[in-house]
Amino acid sequence: MLATIEGIDAIAGIGGNAGHLDEAPSLRQLLPALDHFELDLRHAPSRLLRLCVHKVARGNERERIKAMTRKAHFGATIPQIKRPWVAAAESARAFEAQGYDSLWVCDHLYGPQSPQLPILEAWSMISALAAITEKVELGTLVTPAGMRNPAQLGKTIATADNIAGGRVIAGLGGGWMPREFTDFGMPFLGTGDRLKQLAETVTLLKRMWAEDEDEISFKGEFVEADNVVCQPKPPRKVPILIGGAGEKVTLAITAREADIWNNLAGHQAALAHKVDVLKHHCDAIGRDFDDIVVSQQCLVTIAPNEETLGPMADRAQKIFGGHMGDPKGPLAITGTPDRCVEQIQKHIDLGCTMFVMEFFGKDTIEPAQLFAEEVAVHFA
């Protein structure tokens, strides 16, 4: 998510490398050298962010940039199904270098389409990703609360967060694939009971990670722990993300317990309504809705021009239509970079500032770089 200045190479000090993302200074790095200039971002071309320079009073440029952009958090999904660890690691390093804020894995013990589909286990991946990255946050979207022993899950997450140095986000949900539970010795409860299990698991995890808790005993309807010790504690208060769109129960649990709510891709078109429901749940218990970060899982189909985009959008519709939302829907992040900027802004206007993105393409690194260079820069 770096901006490149075209036409003032002497100030930027990048000469003929202006088109290379990883060699260009960030806009933030350039600001001290531009204390006497105003930066006009309104007519930036799609390939390079052109900064038209006009002499003005010191300090004006920072206020102008702040007014013209709104902060967003961009996360990228790591390849995990039918991909070796080497490919996942390559993507992780690339996404971090491109400036993404977080990396995400799904938490399935079987591939969603078939148990025979190869898939890497999520929390093993999170710990491995922690060891090869430095700054990005790392999360699951999402871990079914009852798919593992809850106390052991708490220890696993705490260990991963220690390896990461305090960068883990615990994404939790109810789960939906019965064999992921039963084939591994865990009962697959009915929907309502799985959501109760989710709420009880969150309560247990928070106690296990609390600095003032030593031996934890807990007895709920579906979750039990007897004198459990979790040491070392996570380096930071692990953010709890709850994923799901159920309006009566899931969003009520979110209002009580979550730091982040994720709207699943299949419900992307209903984001505005779901946000309103979550606000009502927060109001009902006296919680400030602004304390919860709203995130959106989304498929991103981005192309440099309309000619390339057409066939890509059709393929995305055929492959992902339904499971990852409608690639041609009203909030779909599909299009040229300029169109994607507009779609991101629509989400922000609805209160969503965090995006967990799966990039469409055989090589996800390439579209991720295009997005970082030409879309994310507008929301830095």
mmCIF file of C-alpha atoms in Angstrom:
data_model
loop_
_atom_site.group_PDB
_atom_site.id
_atom_site.type_symbol
_atom_site.label_atom_id
_atom_site.label_comp_id
_atom_site.label_asym_id
_atom_site.label_seq_id
_atom_site.Cartn_x
_atom_site.Cartn_y
_atom_site.Cartn_z
ATOM 1 C CA MET A 1 0.000 0.000 0.000
ATOM 2 C CA LEU A 2 2.662 2.450 -1.101
ATOM 3 C CA ALA A 3 2.145 5.669 -3.046
ATOM 4 C CA THR A 4 4.624 6.733 -5.708
ATOM 5 C CA ILE A 5 5.258 10.355 -6.687
ATOM 6 C CA GLU A 6 5.518 10.874 -10.420
ATOM 7 C CA GLY A 7 7.220 13.989 -11.645
ATOM 8 C CA ILE A 8 9.103 14.950 -8.482
ATOM 9 C CA ASP A 9 11.765 12.263 -8.390
ATOM 10 C CA ALA A 10 14.275 14.672 -6.913
ATOM 11 C CA ILE A 11 12.140 14.980 -3.783
ATOM 12 C CA ALA A 12 11.357 11.276 -3.583
ATOM 13 C CA GLY A 13 14.886 10.213 -4.443
ATOM 14 C CA ILE A 14 13.729 7.231 -6.482
ATOM 15 C CA GLY A 15 14.653 8.266 -10.005
ATOM 16 C CA GLY A 16 13.836 5.677 -12.615
ATOM 17 C CA ASN A 17 12.420 3.212 -10.068
ATOM 18 C CA ALA A 18 9.171 5.134 -9.663
ATOM 19 C CA GLY A 19 7.087 2.302 -10.994
ATOM 20 C CA HIS A 20 8.388 -0.354 -8.634
ATOM 21 C CA LEU A 21 6.213 -0.787 -5.554
ATOM 22 C CA ASP A 22 8.810 -2.298 -3.252
ATOM 23 C CA GLU A 23 11.414 0.368 -4.084
ATOM 24 C CA ALA A 24 9.158 3.393 -3.722
ATOM 25 C CA PRO A 25 8.871 5.322 -0.453
ATOM 26 C CA SER A 26 5.520 5.412 1.263
ATOM 27 C CA LEU A 27 3.424 8.540 1.298
ATOM 28 C CA ARG A 28 4.036 8.761 5.032
ATOM 29 C CA GLN A 29 7.800 8.651 4.476
ATOM 30 C CA LEU A 30 7.582 11.413 1.889
ATOM 31 C CA LEU A 31 5.580 13.852 4.001
ATOM 32 C CA PRO A 32 8.548 15.321 5.926
ATOM 33 C CA ALA A 33 10.179 16.215 2.602
ATOM 34 C CA LEU A 34 6.991 17.900 1.405
ATOM 35 C CA ASP A 35 6.305 20.212 4.324
ATOM 36 C CA HIS A 36 5.772 23.168 2.008
ATOM 37 C CA PHE A 37 3.575 21.441 -0.568
ATOM 38 C CA GLU A 38 -0.076 20.554 -0.926
ATOM 39 C CA LEU A 39 -0.817 17.050 -2.234
ATOM 40 C CA ASP A 40 -3.734 16.826 -4.644
ATOM 41 C CA LEU A 41 -4.950 13.211 -4.882
ATOM 42 C CA ARG A 42 -8.195 13.782 -6.727
ATOM 43 C CA HIS A 43 -7.032 12.984 -10.246
ATOM 44 C CA ALA A 44 -4.580 10.166 -9.583
ATOM 45 C CA PRO A 45 -4.139 7.755 -12.515
ATOM 46 C CA SER A 46 -4.824 4.095 -11.865
ATOM 47 C CA ARG A 47 -1.277 2.794 -12.255
ATOM 48 C CA LEU A 48 0.723 5.396 -10.344
ATOM 49 C CA LEU A 49 -0.576 7.772 -7.715
ATOM 50 C CA ARG A 50 0.313 11.156 -9.182
ATOM 51 C CA LEU A 51 0.745 13.836 -6.554
ATOM 52 C CA CYS A 52 0.295 17.317 -8.025
ATOM 53 C CA VAL A 53 2.463 19.665 -6.041
ATOM 54 C CA HIS A 54 1.548 23.229 -5.074
ATOM 55 C CA LYS A 55 3.348 25.410 -2.552
ATOM 56 C CA VAL A 56 1.247 26.085 0.541
ATOM 57 C CA ALA A 57 1.641 26.761 4.235
ATOM 58 C CA ARG A 58 3.402 24.141 6.359
ATOM 59 C CA GLY A 59 1.126 21.396 7.688
ATOM 60 C CA ASN A 60 -1.808 21.802 5.302
ATOM 61 C CA GLU A 61 -1.013 18.635 3.347
ATOM 62 C CA ARG A 62 -1.509 16.340 6.328
ATOM 63 C CA GLU A 63 -4.958 17.722 7.080
ATOM 64 C CA ARG A 64 -5.918 17.526 3.410
ATOM 65 C CA ILE A 65 -4.899 13.873 3.116
ATOM 66 C CA LYS A 66 -6.710 13.022 6.331
ATOM 67 C CA ALA A 67 -9.899 14.640 5.053
ATOM 68 C CA MET A 68 -9.760 12.884 1.677
ATOM 69 C CA THR A 69 -9.118 9.343 2.913
ATOM 70 C CA ARG A 70 -10.583 7.065 5.566
ATOM 71 C CA LYS A 71 -8.630 4.359 7.332
ATOM 72 C CA ALA A 72 -9.410 0.745 6.520
ATOM 73 C CA HIS A 73 -7.861 -2.555 7.571
ATOM 74 C CA PHE A 74 -7.142 -4.952 4.712
ATOM 75 C CA GLY A 75 -6.551 -8.640 5.308
ATOM 76 C CA ALA A 76 -5.644 -11.312 2.757
ATOM 77 C CA THR A 77 -6.606 -14.978 2.796
ATOM 78 C CA ILE A 78 -3.741 -17.467 2.553
ATOM 79 C CA PRO A 79 -3.996 -20.335 0.010
ATOM 80 C CA GLN A 80 -4.765 -23.428 2.039
ATOM 81 C CA ILE A 81 -6.765 -25.982 0.041
ATOM 82 C CA LYS A 82 -4.879 -28.189 -2.434
ATOM 83 C CA ARG A 83 -1.807 -26.022 -1.864
ATOM 84 C CA PRO A 84 1.468 -27.062 -0.198
ATOM 85 C CA TRP A 85 2.913 -25.122 2.724
ATOM 86 C CA VAL A 86 5.582 -23.687 0.429
ATOM 87 C CA ALA A 87 2.878 -21.890 -1.588
ATOM 88 C CA ALA A 88 1.163 -20.636 1.561
ATOM 89 C CA ALA A 89 4.439 -19.300 2.944
ATOM 90 C CA GLU A 90 5.249 -17.557 -0.340
ATOM 91 C CA SER A 91 1.866 -15.831 -0.322
ATOM 92 C CA ALA A 92 2.229 -14.801 3.316
ATOM 93 C CA ARG A 93 5.596 -13.167 2.725
ATOM 94 C CA ALA A 94 4.312 -11.436 -0.400
ATOM 95 C CA PHE A 95 1.143 -10.126 1.249
ATOM 96 C CA GLU A 96 3.096 -8.727 4.188
ATOM 97 C CA ALA A 97 5.572 -7.047 1.821
ATOM 98 C CA GLN A 98 2.652 -5.557 -0.120
ATOM 99 C CA GLY A 99 1.430 -3.883 3.061
ATOM 100 C CA TYR A 100 -1.568 -5.951 4.123
ATOM 101 C CA ASP A 101 -2.637 -5.590 7.741
ATOM 102 C CA SER A 102 -3.570 -9.198 8.442
ATOM 103 C CA LEU A 103 -3.418 -12.744 7.074
ATOM 104 C CA TRP A 104 -6.256 -15.243 7.417
ATOM 105 C CA VAL A 105 -6.857 -18.967 7.174
ATOM 106 C CA CYS A 106 -10.098 -20.908 7.263
ATOM 107 C CA ASP A 107 -10.453 -23.496 10.013
ATOM 108 C CA HIS A 108 -11.644 -26.742 8.495
ATOM 109 C CA LEU A 109 -10.314 -30.227 9.168
ATOM 110 C CA TYR A 110 -11.753 -31.343 5.838
ATOM 111 C CA GLY A 111 -12.023 -29.450 2.574
ATOM 112 C CA PRO A 112 -15.543 -27.960 2.400
ATOM 113 C CA GLN A 113 -16.292 -29.752 -0.874
ATOM 114 C CA SER A 114 -15.003 -33.182 0.176
ATOM 115 C CA PRO A 115 -13.118 -34.873 3.041
ATOM 116 C CA GLN A 116 -10.667 -36.091 0.388
ATOM 117 C CA LEU A 117 -9.659 -32.539 -0.505
ATOM 118 C CA PRO A 118 -6.215 -31.764 0.974
ATOM 119 C CA ILE A 119 -6.257 -28.880 3.467
ATOM 120 C CA LEU A 120 -3.707 -27.622 5.995
ATOM 121 C CA GLU A 121 -4.844 -27.412 9.632
ATOM 122 C CA ALA A 122 -5.516 -23.836 10.691
ATOM 123 C CA TRP A 123 -3.760 -23.338 14.029
ATOM 124 C CA SER A 124 -0.653 -25.194 12.873
ATOM 125 C CA MET A 125 -0.610 -22.726 9.978
ATOM 126 C CA ILE A 126 -1.103 -19.727 12.272
ATOM 127 C CA SER A 127 1.934 -20.708 14.353
ATOM 128 C CA ALA A 128 4.004 -21.320 11.225
ATOM 129 C CA LEU A 129 2.901 -17.994 9.729
ATOM 130 C CA ALA A 130 3.824 -16.294 13.000
ATOM 131 C CA ALA A 131 7.364 -17.578 12.641
ATOM 132 C CA ILE A 132 7.882 -16.253 9.096
ATOM 133 C CA THR A 133 6.162 -12.852 9.406
ATOM 134 C CA GLU A 134 6.889 -9.806 11.528
ATOM 135 C CA LYS A 135 4.050 -7.290 11.637
ATOM 136 C CA VAL A 136 0.809 -8.642 10.174
ATOM 137 C CA GLU A 137 -1.956 -9.864 12.433
ATOM 138 C CA LEU A 138 -2.975 -13.505 12.013
ATOM 139 C CA GLY A 139 -6.462 -14.910 12.347
ATOM 140 C CA THR A 140 -8.878 -17.740 11.623
ATOM 141 C CA LEU A 141 -12.140 -17.222 9.765
ATOM 142 C CA VAL A 142 -13.480 -18.979 11.694
ATOM 143 C CA THR A 143 -12.674 -21.677 14.259
ATOM 144 C CA PRO A 144 -15.755 -23.760 15.163
ATOM 145 C CA ALA A 145 -15.933 -23.550 18.942
ATOM 146 C CA GLY A 146 -16.911 -27.181 19.471
ATOM 147 C CA MET A 147 -14.604 -28.805 16.922
ATOM 148 C CA ARG A 148 -11.794 -29.133 19.494
ATOM 149 C CA ASN A 149 -11.659 -29.416 23.240
ATOM 150 C CA PRO A 150 -12.247 -25.773 24.285
ATOM 151 C CA ALA A 151 -9.573 -25.687 27.001
ATOM 152 C CA GLN A 152 -7.004 -27.194 24.649
ATOM 153 C CA LEU A 153 -8.047 -24.626 22.034
ATOM 154 C CA GLY A 154 -7.367 -21.852 24.546
ATOM 155 C CA LYS A 155 -3.864 -23.201 25.161
ATOM 156 C CA THR A 156 -3.239 -23.562 21.412
ATOM 157 C CA ILE A 157 -4.236 -19.960 20.709
ATOM 158 C CA ALA A 158 -2.170 -18.647 23.628
ATOM 159 C CA THR A 159 0.881 -20.510 22.310
ATOM 160 C CA ALA A 160 0.361 -19.176 18.787
ATOM 161 C CA ASP A 161 0.078 -15.642 20.139
ATOM 162 C CA ASN A 162 3.339 -16.051 22.041
ATOM 163 C CA ILE A 163 5.075 -17.205 18.868
ATOM 164 C CA ALA A 164 3.565 -14.231 17.029
ATOM 165 C CA GLY A 165 4.508 -11.734 19.712
ATOM 166 C CA GLY A 166 0.905 -10.632 20.227
ATOM 167 C CA ARG A 167 -0.517 -10.625 16.692
ATOM 168 C CA VAL A 168 -3.219 -13.308 16.813
ATOM 169 C CA ILE A 169 -6.943 -12.705 16.303
ATOM 170 C CA ALA A 170 -9.155 -15.539 17.541
ATOM 171 C CA GLY A 171 -11.929 -15.925 14.984
ATOM 172 C CA LEU A 172 -14.725 -18.102 16.360
ATOM 173 C CA GLY A 173 -18.053 -19.435 15.119
ATOM 174 C CA GLY A 174 -20.513 -22.265 15.499
ATOM 175 C CA GLY A 175 -19.345 -24.503 12.660
ATOM 176 C CA TRP A 176 -21.496 -26.289 10.112
ATOM 177 C CA MET A 177 -19.754 -29.444 8.799
ATOM 178 C CA PRO A 178 -20.787 -32.465 10.917
ATOM 179 C CA ARG A 179 -17.939 -34.812 9.930
ATOM 180 C CA GLU A 180 -15.280 -32.301 11.019
ATOM 181 C CA PHE A 181 -16.632 -32.832 14.512
ATOM 182 C CA THR A 182 -17.704 -36.464 14.637
ATOM 183 C CA ASP A 183 -14.790 -37.980 12.682
ATOM 184 C CA PHE A 184 -12.420 -36.407 15.208
ATOM 185 C CA GLY A 185 -14.313 -37.499 18.296
ATOM 186 C CA MET A 186 -16.363 -34.366 19.023
ATOM 187 C CA PRO A 187 -20.173 -34.274 19.084
ATOM 188 C CA PHE A 188 -21.945 -32.201 16.440
ATOM 189 C CA LEU A 189 -24.768 -30.499 18.314
ATOM 190 C CA GLY A 190 -27.885 -28.856 16.943
ATOM 191 C CA THR A 191 -27.625 -25.258 15.748
ATOM 192 C CA GLY A 192 -28.943 -23.655 18.920
ATOM 193 C CA ASP A 193 -26.734 -25.783 21.152
ATOM 194 C CA ARG A 194 -23.648 -25.076 19.028
ATOM 195 C CA LEU A 195 -24.238 -21.362 19.531
ATOM 196 C CA LYS A 196 -24.561 -21.866 23.296
ATOM 197 C CA GLN A 197 -21.321 -23.828 23.071
ATOM 198 C CA LEU A 198 -19.753 -20.872 21.235
ATOM 199 C CA ALA A 199 -20.774 -18.420 23.958
ATOM 200 C CA GLU A 200 -19.477 -20.703 26.719
ATOM 201 C CA THR A 201 -16.196 -21.249 24.863
ATOM 202 C CA VAL A 202 -15.613 -17.502 24.599
ATOM 203 C CA THR A 203 -16.187 -17.156 28.344
ATOM 204 C CA LEU A 204 -13.686 -19.922 29.100
ATOM 205 C CA LEU A 205 -11.035 -18.569 26.715
ATOM 206 C CA LYS A 206 -11.208 -15.079 28.178
ATOM 207 C CA ARG A 207 -10.692 -16.487 31.660
ATOM 208 C CA MET A 208 -7.812 -18.712 30.548
ATOM 209 C CA TRP A 209 -6.029 -15.728 29.010
ATOM 210 C CA ALA A 210 -6.685 -13.290 31.862
ATOM 211 C CA GLU A 211 -3.586 -12.251 33.813
ATOM 212 C CA ASP A 212 -5.418 -12.460 37.137
ATOM 213 C CA GLU A 213 -6.623 -16.049 36.584
ATOM 214 C CA ASP A 214 -4.429 -19.000 37.566
ATOM 215 C CA GLU A 215 -6.263 -22.323 37.747
ATOM 216 C CA ILE A 216 -9.578 -22.065 35.952
ATOM 217 C CA SER A 217 -12.586 -24.237 36.591
ATOM 218 C CA PHE A 218 -15.699 -23.744 34.495
ATOM 219 C CA LYS A 219 -18.942 -25.661 34.153
ATOM 220 C CA GLY A 220 -21.409 -24.681 31.483
ATOM 221 C CA GLU A 221 -24.112 -26.629 29.731
ATOM 222 C CA PHE A 222 -21.723 -27.733 26.973
ATOM 223 C CA VAL A 223 -18.239 -26.607 28.055
ATOM 224 C CA GLU A 224 -16.364 -27.789 31.131
ATOM 225 C CA ALA A 225 -12.861 -27.273 32.485
ATOM 226 C CA ASP A 226 -11.388 -28.410 35.787
ATOM 227 C CA ASN A 227 -8.356 -26.612 37.242
ATOM 228 C CA VAL A 228 -6.969 -25.670 33.826
ATOM 229 C CA VAL A 229 -3.728 -23.663 33.791
ATOM 230 C CA CYS A 230 -2.736 -21.585 30.765
ATOM 231 C CA GLN A 231 0.878 -20.403 30.948
ATOM 232 C CA PRO A 232 2.368 -18.436 29.372
ATOM 233 C CA LYS A 233 -0.490 -16.009 28.904
ATOM 234 C CA PRO A 234 -0.913 -14.338 25.509
ATOM 235 C CA PRO A 235 1.295 -11.223 25.170
ATOM 236 C CA ARG A 236 -1.757 -9.061 24.499
ATOM 237 C CA LYS A 237 -5.494 -9.214 25.053
ATOM 238 C CA VAL A 238 -6.382 -11.506 22.160
ATOM 239 C CA PRO A 239 -9.111 -9.881 20.037
ATOM 240 C CA ILE A 240 -12.196 -12.070 19.700
ATOM 241 C CA LEU A 241 -13.802 -12.130 16.264
ATOM 242 C CA ILE A 242 -17.188 -13.775 15.923
ATOM 243 C CA GLY A 243 -18.294 -14.730 12.443
ATOM 244 C CA GLY A 244 -21.868 -15.298 11.390
ATOM 245 C CA ALA A 245 -25.052 -13.516 10.444
ATOM 246 C CA GLY A 246 -27.737 -15.117 12.614
ATOM 247 C CA GLU A 247 -29.736 -12.165 13.871
ATOM 248 C CA LYS A 248 -31.320 -13.516 17.048
ATOM 249 C CA VAL A 249 -28.439 -15.417 18.636
ATOM 250 C CA THR A 250 -25.108 -14.974 16.825
ATOM 251 C CA LEU A 251 -25.316 -11.190 16.682
ATOM 252 C CA ALA A 252 -26.493 -11.088 20.300
ATOM 253 C CA ILE A 253 -23.403 -13.082 21.339
ATOM 254 C CA THR A 254 -21.313 -10.718 19.228
ATOM 255 C CA ALA A 255 -22.740 -7.693 21.017
ATOM 256 C CA ARG A 256 -21.839 -9.205 24.404
ATOM 257 C CA GLU A 257 -18.474 -10.777 23.706
ATOM 258 C CA ALA A 258 -16.758 -9.760 20.467
ATOM 259 C CA ASP A 259 -14.149 -7.182 19.590
ATOM 260 C CA ILE A 260 -14.740 -7.804 15.880
ATOM 261 C CA TRP A 261 -17.781 -9.023 13.969
ATOM 262 C CA ASN A 262 -17.327 -10.627 10.569
ATOM 263 C CA ASN A 263 -20.155 -10.695 8.065
ATOM 264 C CA LEU A 264 -19.715 -13.799 5.956
ATOM 265 C CA ALA A 265 -19.382 -13.334 2.205
ATOM 266 C CA GLY A 266 -22.717 -14.998 1.521
ATOM 267 C CA HIS A 267 -24.442 -12.169 3.406
ATOM 268 C CA GLN A 268 -22.422 -9.306 1.917
ATOM 269 C CA ALA A 269 -25.422 -7.770 0.154
ATOM 270 C CA ALA A 270 -27.266 -7.609 3.503
ATOM 271 C CA LEU A 271 -24.431 -5.828 5.340
ATOM 272 C CA ALA A 272 -26.423 -2.662 6.078
ATOM 273 C CA HIS A 273 -29.290 -4.620 7.630
ATOM 274 C CA LYS A 274 -26.990 -6.854 9.678
ATOM 275 C CA VAL A 275 -25.143 -3.802 11.019
ATOM 276 C CA ASP A 276 -28.469 -2.316 12.128
ATOM 277 C CA VAL A 277 -29.393 -5.548 13.916
ATOM 278 C CA LEU A 278 -26.032 -5.613 15.694
ATOM 279 C CA LYS A 279 -26.520 -1.996 16.756
ATOM 280 C CA HIS A 280 -29.886 -2.897 18.294
ATOM 281 C CA HIS A 281 -28.310 -5.766 20.245
ATOM 282 C CA CYS A 282 -25.623 -3.409 21.536
ATOM 283 C CA ASP A 283 -28.229 -0.839 22.550
ATOM 284 C CA ALA A 284 -30.196 -3.514 24.406
ATOM 285 C CA ILE A 285 -27.258 -4.295 26.715
ATOM 286 C CA GLY A 286 -25.835 -0.779 26.913
ATOM 287 C CA ARG A 287 -22.708 -1.487 24.890
ATOM 288 C CA ASP A 288 -21.202 1.163 22.634
ATOM 289 C CA PHE A 289 -21.526 -0.183 19.093
ATOM 290 C CA ASP A 290 -18.376 1.705 18.111
ATOM 291 C CA ASP A 291 -16.382 -0.641 20.362
ATOM 292 C CA ILE A 292 -16.952 -3.411 17.803
ATOM 293 C CA VAL A 293 -15.022 -3.469 14.530
ATOM 294 C CA VAL A 294 -17.226 -4.499 11.607
ATOM 295 C CA SER A 295 -15.446 -6.713 9.084
ATOM 296 C CA GLN A 296 -16.536 -8.224 5.797
ATOM 297 C CA GLN A 297 -15.367 -11.456 4.243
ATOM 298 C CA CYS A 298 -15.243 -10.852 0.519
ATOM 299 C CA LEU A 299 -14.126 -12.158 -2.822
ATOM 300 C CA VAL A 300 -12.074 -9.582 -4.725
ATOM 301 C CA THR A 301 -12.066 -9.813 -8.505
ATOM 302 C CA ILE A 302 -9.809 -7.040 -9.741
ATOM 303 C CA ALA A 303 -8.363 -6.394 -13.198
ATOM 304 C CA PRO A 304 -6.409 -3.483 -14.684
ATOM 305 C CA ASN A 305 -9.015 -2.844 -17.406
ATOM 306 C CA GLU A 306 -12.545 -3.716 -18.489
ATOM 307 C CA GLU A 307 -11.361 -6.026 -21.276
ATOM 308 C CA THR A 308 -9.550 -8.285 -18.828
ATOM 309 C CA LEU A 309 -12.246 -7.995 -16.191
ATOM 310 C CA GLY A 310 -15.167 -9.372 -18.199
ATOM 311 C CA PRO A 311 -14.014 -12.991 -18.493
ATOM 312 C CA MET A 312 -12.666 -12.947 -14.910
ATOM 313 C CA ALA A 313 -15.996 -11.818 -13.462
ATOM 314 C CA ASP A 314 -17.828 -14.533 -15.382
ATOM 315 C CA ARG A 315 -15.440 -17.209 -14.081
ATOM 316 C CA ALA A 316 -15.734 -15.891 -10.526
ATOM 317 C CA GLN A 317 -19.527 -16.007 -10.800
ATOM 318 C CA LYS A 318 -19.383 -19.625 -11.964
ATOM 319 C CA ILE A 319 -16.886 -20.789 -9.346
ATOM 320 C CA PHE A 320 -17.806 -18.748 -6.270
ATOM 321 C CA GLY A 321 -21.389 -17.599 -6.819
ATOM 322 C CA GLY A 322 -23.277 -18.267 -3.585
ATOM 323 C CA HIS A 323 -20.520 -19.549 -1.283
ATOM 324 C CA MET A 324 -18.512 -16.325 -1.506
ATOM 325 C CA GLY A 325 -21.445 -14.076 -2.293
ATOM 326 C CA ASP A 326 -22.416 -12.731 -5.684
ATOM 327 C CA PRO A 327 -19.339 -11.451 -7.572
ATOM 328 C CA LYS A 328 -21.698 -9.166 -9.479
ATOM 329 C CA GLY A 329 -23.770 -8.071 -6.477
ATOM 330 C CA PRO A 330 -24.343 -4.475 -5.310
ATOM 331 C CA LEU A 331 -21.479 -4.550 -2.787
ATOM 332 C CA ALA A 332 -19.211 -6.973 -4.640
ATOM 333 C CA ILE A 333 -15.601 -5.849 -4.871
ATOM 334 C CA THR A 334 -15.374 -6.594 -8.561
ATOM 335 C CA GLY A 335 -13.928 -4.341 -11.222
ATOM 336 C CA THR A 336 -11.070 -2.098 -12.176
ATOM 337 C CA PRO A 337 -9.127 -0.425 -9.359
ATOM 338 C CA ASP A 338 -11.293 2.708 -9.557
ATOM 339 C CA ARG A 339 -14.449 0.621 -9.247
ATOM 340 C CA CYS A 340 -12.986 -1.321 -6.310
ATOM 341 C CA VAL A 341 -12.230 1.970 -4.532
ATOM 342 C CA GLU A 342 -15.904 2.919 -4.901
ATOM 343 C CA GLN A 343 -17.054 -0.445 -3.550
ATOM 344 C CA ILE A 344 -14.735 -0.278 -0.546
ATOM 345 C CA GLN A 345 -16.050 3.199 0.233
ATOM 346 C CA LYS A 346 -19.629 1.860 0.147
ATOM 347 C CA HIS A 347 -18.703 -0.607 2.886
ATOM 348 C CA ILE A 348 -17.007 2.094 4.948
ATOM 349 C CA ASP A 349 -20.101 4.280 4.652
ATOM 350 C CA LEU A 350 -22.062 1.390 6.191
ATOM 351 C CA GLY A 351 -19.647 1.178 9.124
ATOM 352 C CA CYS A 352 -17.400 -1.625 7.847
ATOM 353 C CA THR A 353 -13.695 -0.805 8.117
ATOM 354 C CA MET A 354 -12.083 -4.247 8.011
ATOM 355 C CA PHE A 355 -11.901 -6.514 4.974
ATOM 356 C CA VAL A 356 -10.912 -10.185 4.876
ATOM 357 C CA MET A 357 -10.307 -10.701 1.186
ATOM 358 C CA GLU A 358 -9.901 -13.717 -1.027
ATOM 359 C CA PHE A 359 -8.381 -12.664 -4.323
ATOM 360 C CA PHE A 360 -9.725 -14.365 -7.415
ATOM 361 C CA GLY A 361 -7.062 -15.808 -9.662
ATOM 362 C CA LYS A 362 -4.786 -18.789 -10.037
ATOM 363 C CA ASP A 363 -1.938 -16.737 -8.610
ATOM 364 C CA THR A 364 -3.438 -14.606 -5.852
ATOM 365 C CA ILE A 365 -0.228 -12.637 -5.318
ATOM 366 C CA GLU A 366 -0.647 -10.716 -8.582
ATOM 367 C CA PRO A 367 -4.187 -9.380 -7.972
ATOM 368 C CA ALA A 368 -3.241 -8.683 -4.351
ATOM 369 C CA GLN A 369 -0.405 -6.479 -5.549
ATOM 370 C CA LEU A 370 -2.685 -4.604 -7.955
ATOM 371 C CA PHE A 371 -5.143 -4.017 -5.105
ATOM 372 C CA ALA A 372 -2.376 -2.854 -2.763
ATOM 373 C CA GLU A 373 -0.924 -0.441 -5.306
ATOM 374 C CA GLU A 374 -4.096 1.073 -6.674
ATOM 375 C CA VAL A 375 -6.933 0.542 -4.180
ATOM 376 C CA ALA A 376 -5.625 0.209 -0.623
ATOM 377 C CA VAL A 377 -3.493 3.339 -0.995
ATOM 378 C CA HIS A 378 -6.676 5.418 -1.009
ATOM 379 C CA PHE A 379 -7.546 4.216 2.500
ATOM 380 C CA ALA A 380 -4.140 4.250 4.183
#
